[in-house]
Structure formats: structure tokens, C-alpha cells
CSV table of C-alpha atoms in Angstrom, one decimal:
chain,number,residue,atom,x,y,z
W,28,MET,CA,-27.4,13.5,-14.2
W,29,SER,CA,-24.9,10.6,-14.4
W,30,VAL,CA,-22.2,9.7,-11.9
W,31,ARG,CA,-19.6,10.9,-14.5
W,32,ASP,CA,-21.4,14.3,-14.6
W,33,ASN,CA,-21.1,14.5,-10.8
W,34,MET,CA,-17.4,13.9,-10.8
W,35,ASN,CA,-16.7,17.6,-10.5
W,36,PHE,CA,-18.6,17.7,-7.2
W,37,LEU,CA,-17.2,14.6,-5.5
W,38,PRO,CA,-14.1,14.5,-3.3
W,39,PHE,CA,-12.4,11.7,-5.3
W,40,GLN,CA,-11.0,11.9,-8.7
W,41,CYS,CA,-10.5,8.3,-9.8
W,42,PHE,CA,-13.5,7.3,-12.0
W,43,GLN,CA,-12.7,3.6,-12.3
W,44,SER,CA,-12.7,2.9,-8.6
W,45,PHE,CA,-14.1,6.0,-7.0
W,46,ASP,CA,-11.0,6.0,-4.8
W,47,ASP,CA,-8.6,8.8,-4.0
W,48,GLU,CA,-6.5,9.9,-7.0
W,49,TYR,CA,-3.4,8.3,-5.5
W,50,LEU,CA,-4.9,4.9,-6.1
W,51,CYS,CA,-6.0,5.5,-9.7
W,52,ASP,CA,-2.8,4.0,-11.2
W,53,VAL,CA,-3.0,0.7,-9.3
W,54,VAL,CA,-3.6,-2.1,-11.8
W,55,MET,CA,-6.1,-4.8,-10.8
W,56,CYS,CA,-4.5,-7.9,-9.4
W,57,PRO,CA,-3.8,-10.4,-12.2
W,58,GLY,CA,-5.6,-13.7,-12.4
W,59,LYS,CA,-5.8,-15.6,-9.1
W,60,CYS,CA,-3.0,-13.6,-7.5
W,61,GLU,CA,-3.6,-11.8,-4.2
W,62,CYS,CA,-2.6,-8.2,-3.8
W,63,LYS,CA,-2.4,-6.6,-0.4
W,64,GLY,CA,-1.0,-3.1,-0.2
W,65,TYR,CA,2.1,-3.0,-2.4
W,66,CYS,CA,2.6,-6.8,-2.4
W,67,MET,CA,1.5,-9.1,-5.1
W,68,ASP,CA,1.4,-12.8,-4.2
W,69,CYS,CA,1.0,-15.2,-7.2
W,70,SER,CA,2.5,-18.3,-5.4
W,71,TYR,CA,1.5,-21.9,-6.2
W,72,LEU,CA,-1.0,-21.1,-8.9
W,73,ASN,CA,0.6,-23.2,-11.7
W,74,MET,CA,1.2,-20.0,-13.8
W,75,THR,CA,3.5,-20.4,-16.8
W,76,THR,CA,4.1,-16.7,-17.6
W,77,PHE,CA,5.0,-13.8,-15.4
W,78,PRO,CA,2.1,-11.4,-15.1
W,79,LEU,CA,2.0,-7.7,-15.7
W,80,VAL,CA,3.0,-5.9,-12.5
W,81,SER,CA,1.7,-2.5,-11.5
W,82,LEU,CA,4.3,0.2,-11.2
W,83,GLN,CA,3.1,0.6,-7.5
W,84,GLN,CA,4.1,-2.9,-6.5
W,85,ARG,CA,7.1,-3.2,-4.2
W,86,ALA,CA,7.2,-6.9,-3.5
W,87,VAL,CA,6.3,-9.8,-5.9
W,88,ILE,CA,6.1,-13.4,-4.9
W,89,PHE,CA,5.9,-15.8,-7.8
W,90,SER,CA,7.2,-19.0,-6.2
W,91,GLY,CA,5.9,-22.5,-6.8
W,92,ASN,CA,4.7,-21.9,-10.4
W,93,GLN,CA,5.6,-23.4,-13.7
W,94,LEU,CA,7.9,-20.7,-15.1
W,95,TYR,CA,10.7,-22.2,-17.3
W,96,LEU,CA,12.4,-19.2,-18.6
W,97,TRP,CA,13.1,-15.8,-17.2
W,98,LYS,CA,13.7,-13.2,-19.9
W,99,LYS,CA,14.2,-9.5,-20.1
W,100,SER,CA,11.0,-7.6,-19.3
W,101,THR,CA,9.9,-4.8,-21.5
W,102,HIS,CA,8.1,-3.3,-18.5
W,103,HIS,CA,10.0,-1.0,-16.1
W,104,ASN,CA,9.8,-2.5,-12.6
W,105,ASN,CA,11.8,0.3,-10.9
W,106,ASN,CA,9.8,0.2,-7.7
W,107,ILE,CA,10.1,-3.6,-6.9
W,108,PHE,CA,12.5,-4.2,-4.0
W,109,ARG,CA,11.7,-7.9,-3.4
W,110,LEU,CA,11.2,-10.5,-6.1
W,111,ASN,CA,10.7,-14.2,-5.3
W,112,ILE,CA,10.8,-16.4,-8.4
W,113,GLY,CA,12.1,-19.4,-6.5
W,114,LYS,CA,10.6,-22.9,-6.6
W,115,ASN,CA,9.7,-22.7,-10.3
W,116,SER,CA,11.2,-24.8,-13.2
W,117,ILE,CA,13.4,-22.0,-14.5
W,118,GLN,CA,16.2,-23.5,-16.6
W,119,ASP,CA,17.7,-20.3,-18.0
W,120,ILE,CA,17.9,-16.7,-17.0
W,121,LYS,CA,18.7,-14.5,-20.0
W,122,ALA,CA,21.5,-12.0,-19.7
W,123,GLY,CA,20.3,-8.5,-18.7
W,124,SER,CA,16.9,-9.9,-17.6
W,125,PHE,CA,16.8,-7.7,-14.6
W,126,ILE,CA,18.0,-4.5,-16.3
W,127,HIS,CA,14.7,-2.7,-15.4
W,128,PHE,CA,14.8,-3.7,-11.7
W,129,LYS,CA,17.0,-0.8,-10.5
W,130,MET,CA,15.6,-0.8,-6.9
W,131,LEU,CA,15.6,-4.6,-6.4
W,132,LYS,CA,17.3,-5.4,-3.1
W,133,GLU,CA,16.3,-9.0,-2.6
W,134,LEU,CA,16.1,-11.6,-5.4
W,135,ILE,CA,15.1,-15.2,-4.7
W,136,ILE,CA,15.9,-17.7,-7.5
W,137,SER,CA,16.6,-20.8,-5.4
W,138,TYR,CA,15.1,-24.2,-6.1
W,139,ASN,CA,14.9,-23.9,-9.8
W,140,HIS,CA,16.6,-26.0,-12.5
W,141,LEU,CA,19.5,-23.6,-13.2
W,142,THR,CA,22.8,-25.2,-14.2
W,143,SER,CA,24.7,-22.1,-15.1
W,144,LEU,CA,24.4,-18.3,-15.2
W,145,ASN,CA,25.7,-15.9,-17.8
W,146,GLY,CA,28.2,-13.2,-16.7
W,147,ASN,CA,25.6,-10.5,-17.4
W,148,THR,CA,22.7,-12.2,-15.7
W,149,PHE,CA,22.5,-9.7,-12.9
W,150,LEU,CA,23.3,-6.6,-15.0
W,151,GLY,CA,21.4,-3.6,-13.8
W,152,LEU,CA,20.8,-4.8,-10.2
W,153,ILE,CA,22.6,-1.9,-8.7
W,154,SER,CA,20.7,-2.1,-5.4
W,155,LEU,CA,20.9,-5.8,-4.8
W,156,THR,CA,21.9,-6.8,-1.3
W,157,CYS,CA,20.5,-10.3,-1.0
W,158,LEU,CA,20.6,-13.1,-3.6
W,159,VAL,CA,19.2,-16.5,-2.6
């Protein structure tokens, strides 16, 4: 009898990791990033693109990379409350780029190469309380 056949008799329900069913939807940590609890730290890894973020992540640190453009994500990041994309090489943040970040309270964009921001840059950030 295989492990899969035994699934009905085991106290866990997540076949991929054999963890509790509450952890089944947690995506593996991308690349060389470090994930601890609900925080994903991808700082100083010379990454040029923003990685796919699990819906369970609450804080994402992506500082010190080689990101040049921040554009609207097609992924809903409704649970992220802290996003650090500071110390990159971002020259432009597209209008409406944060539309899917409804719960974002803290946004760090300092130490980039921004020269101006569009009037709709922060559209959708209804929970934002700190902008650095």
C-alpha cells in the first residue's frame, strides 16, 4: 500500500508536505529567498524581477536588488501588510501598481531612482499608514 493510499488513515491532509491542511496552500519560498512564518525575505540577492508571493505572506522584503520597474501585479496580494522594495534601482512606478494591495499598511520605496510619481501611483492603498 502506498503513502497516498494511507492518506485516509493519517491525521494530516496535505499530501505535498504531509503537514496540517492549514499549510497546504503555502507556496515554496522562491529562489534564494528566506521564508520564516509569514515573512518572505529576498533582500540583496541581485534579483531583477519580483517573485510570485504566496497568498499567506504578510510581509515581503525585497530591498537591495536590481528591480528597475514596478508595475501592476496580476496577482492579488490582499494579505500583505508590509512591503519593502527600497534600495533597488526603480526608476518608474506605474499608475495603479498597488491596486491589489488592499491591506498594505507600510510601503518602503526609498533609495530608488524615482524622479516623479503619477497621481494614481498609490491607487488602491486604502489601508496605507506609512510611506517611506
